[in-house]
Amino acid sequence: MTLKACKKEEKMDRGFQKKFKFEGSIKVLTQMMVDPAATEKRGGAKNLPLRPGEILDVIQFTNREQILCRNSQRRYGYVPRAVMLPL
């Protein structure tokens, strides 16, 4: 990874921590897949856009309805638990 790419990732991670009031280091707990039968959803203010069959990194299990995740483009957001499947 180049220095420029590394700095860009660090900036994105700092932005995530500020936006979601997340303290501490960002650790991936597990990976989960968006249900292939789910409809594609656009993201909102803090919701992650979803594509059926996409693999997401789980950062935090926030509550019974939502999970805080990161996609392959290093974007962060909440995802409904109802559309997530374990790998």
PDB file of C-alpha atoms in Angstrom, residues 15-79:
ATOM      1  CA  GLY A  15     -14.082  10.607   9.982  1.00  0.00           C
ATOM      2  CA  PHE A  16     -15.922   7.409  10.917  1.00  0.00           C
ATOM      3  CA  GLN A  17     -14.932   7.722  14.567  1.00  0.00           C
ATOM      4  CA  LYS A  18     -16.134  11.321  14.683  1.00  0.00           C
ATOM      5  CA  LYS A  19     -19.424  10.669  12.830  1.00  0.00           C
ATOM      6  CA  PHE A  20     -20.413   7.606  14.869  1.00  0.00           C
ATOM      7  CA  LYS A  21     -18.823   8.743  18.168  1.00  0.00           C
ATOM      8  CA  PHE A  22     -16.765   5.534  18.137  1.00  0.00           C
ATOM      9  CA  GLU A  23     -13.905   5.428  20.626  1.00  0.00           C
ATOM     10  CA  GLY A  24     -10.912   3.122  20.550  1.00  0.00           C
ATOM     11  CA  SER A  25      -9.345   1.210  17.719  1.00  0.00           C
ATOM     12  CA  ILE A  26     -11.427  -0.148  14.852  1.00  0.00           C
ATOM     13  CA  LYS A  27     -11.439  -3.949  14.984  1.00  0.00           C
ATOM     14  CA  VAL A  28     -13.314  -6.296  12.686  1.00  0.00           C
ATOM     15  CA  LEU A  29     -15.316  -8.710  14.843  1.00  0.00           C
ATOM     16  CA  THR A  30     -16.500 -10.953  12.015  1.00  0.00           C
ATOM     17  CA  GLN A  31     -17.723 -10.884   8.442  1.00  0.00           C
ATOM     18  CA  MET A  32     -21.321 -11.327   7.366  1.00  0.00           C
ATOM     19  CA  MET A  33     -23.111 -11.416   4.031  1.00  0.00           C
ATOM     20  CA  VAL A  34     -26.105  -9.365   2.925  1.00  0.00           C
ATOM     21  CA  ASP A  35     -28.977 -11.722   2.126  1.00  0.00           C
ATOM     22  CA  PRO A  36     -28.970 -12.425  -1.648  1.00  0.00           C
ATOM     23  CA  ALA A  37     -32.785 -12.287  -1.593  1.00  0.00           C
ATOM     24  CA  ALA A  38     -32.774  -8.776  -0.079  1.00  0.00           C
ATOM     25  CA  THR A  39     -33.566  -5.806  -2.259  1.00  0.00           C
ATOM     26  CA  GLU A  40     -30.816  -3.291  -2.963  1.00  0.00           C
ATOM     27  CA  LYS A  41     -31.044  -0.342  -0.580  1.00  0.00           C
ATOM     28  CA  ARG A  42     -29.599   3.117  -0.841  1.00  0.00           C
ATOM     29  CA  GLY A  43     -27.718   4.470   2.132  1.00  0.00           C
ATOM     30  CA  GLY A  44     -28.920   7.313   4.260  1.00  0.00           C
ATOM     31  CA  ALA A  45     -27.223   9.660   6.684  1.00  0.00           C
ATOM     32  CA  LYS A  46     -25.732   6.868   8.777  1.00  0.00           C
ATOM     33  CA  ASN A  47     -26.987   3.809   6.883  1.00  0.00           C
ATOM     34  CA  LEU A  48     -24.728   1.833   4.593  1.00  0.00           C
ATOM     35  CA  PRO A  49     -25.903   1.231   1.004  1.00  0.00           C
ATOM     36  CA  LEU A  50     -26.541  -2.495   0.509  1.00  0.00           C
ATOM     37  CA  ARG A  51     -26.082  -4.824  -2.428  1.00  0.00           C
ATOM     38  CA  PRO A  52     -27.436  -8.401  -2.271  1.00  0.00           C
ATOM     39  CA  GLY A  53     -24.654 -10.929  -1.631  1.00  0.00           C
ATOM     40  CA  GLU A  54     -22.126  -8.312  -0.501  1.00  0.00           C
ATOM     41  CA  ILE A  55     -19.654  -9.300   2.245  1.00  0.00           C
ATOM     42  CA  LEU A  56     -19.379  -6.748   5.070  1.00  0.00           C
ATOM     43  CA  ASP A  57     -16.959  -6.408   7.989  1.00  0.00           C
ATOM     44  CA  VAL A  58     -18.801  -6.190  11.325  1.00  0.00           C
ATOM     45  CA  ILE A  59     -17.334  -3.473  13.548  1.00  0.00           C
ATOM     46  CA  GLN A  60     -19.907  -3.456  16.364  1.00  0.00           C
ATOM     47  CA  PHE A  61     -23.181  -5.159  17.271  1.00  0.00           C
ATOM     48  CA  THR A  62     -25.007  -1.987  18.340  1.00  0.00           C
ATOM     49  CA  ASN A  63     -28.484  -3.270  19.254  1.00  0.00           C
ATOM     50  CA  ARG A  64     -31.085  -5.889  18.307  1.00  0.00           C
ATOM     51  CA  GLU A  65     -32.029  -4.145  15.062  1.00  0.00           C
ATOM     52  CA  GLN A  66     -28.728  -2.809  13.679  1.00  0.00           C
ATOM     53  CA  ILE A  67     -25.067  -3.662  13.176  1.00  0.00           C
ATOM     54  CA  LEU A  68     -22.271  -1.192  12.499  1.00  0.00           C
ATOM     55  CA  CYS A  69     -20.433  -2.421   9.379  1.00  0.00           C
ATOM     56  CA  ARG A  70     -17.791  -1.508   6.807  1.00  0.00           C
ATOM     57  CA  ASN A  71     -17.992  -2.404   3.115  1.00  0.00           C
ATOM     58  CA  SER A  72     -15.205  -3.118   0.619  1.00  0.00           C
ATOM     59  CA  GLN A  73     -14.911   0.599  -0.255  1.00  0.00           C
ATOM     60  CA  ARG A  74     -14.156   1.312   3.447  1.00  0.00           C
ATOM     61  CA  ARG A  75     -17.465   3.098   3.954  1.00  0.00           C
ATOM     62  CA  TYR A  76     -19.098   2.720   7.333  1.00  0.00           C
ATOM     63  CA  GLY A  77     -22.736   2.644   8.368  1.00  0.00           C
ATOM     64  CA  TYR A  78     -25.569   0.854  10.084  1.00  0.00           C
ATOM     65  CA  VAL A  79     -27.121  -2.245   8.513  1.00  0.00           C
TER      66      VAL A  79
END
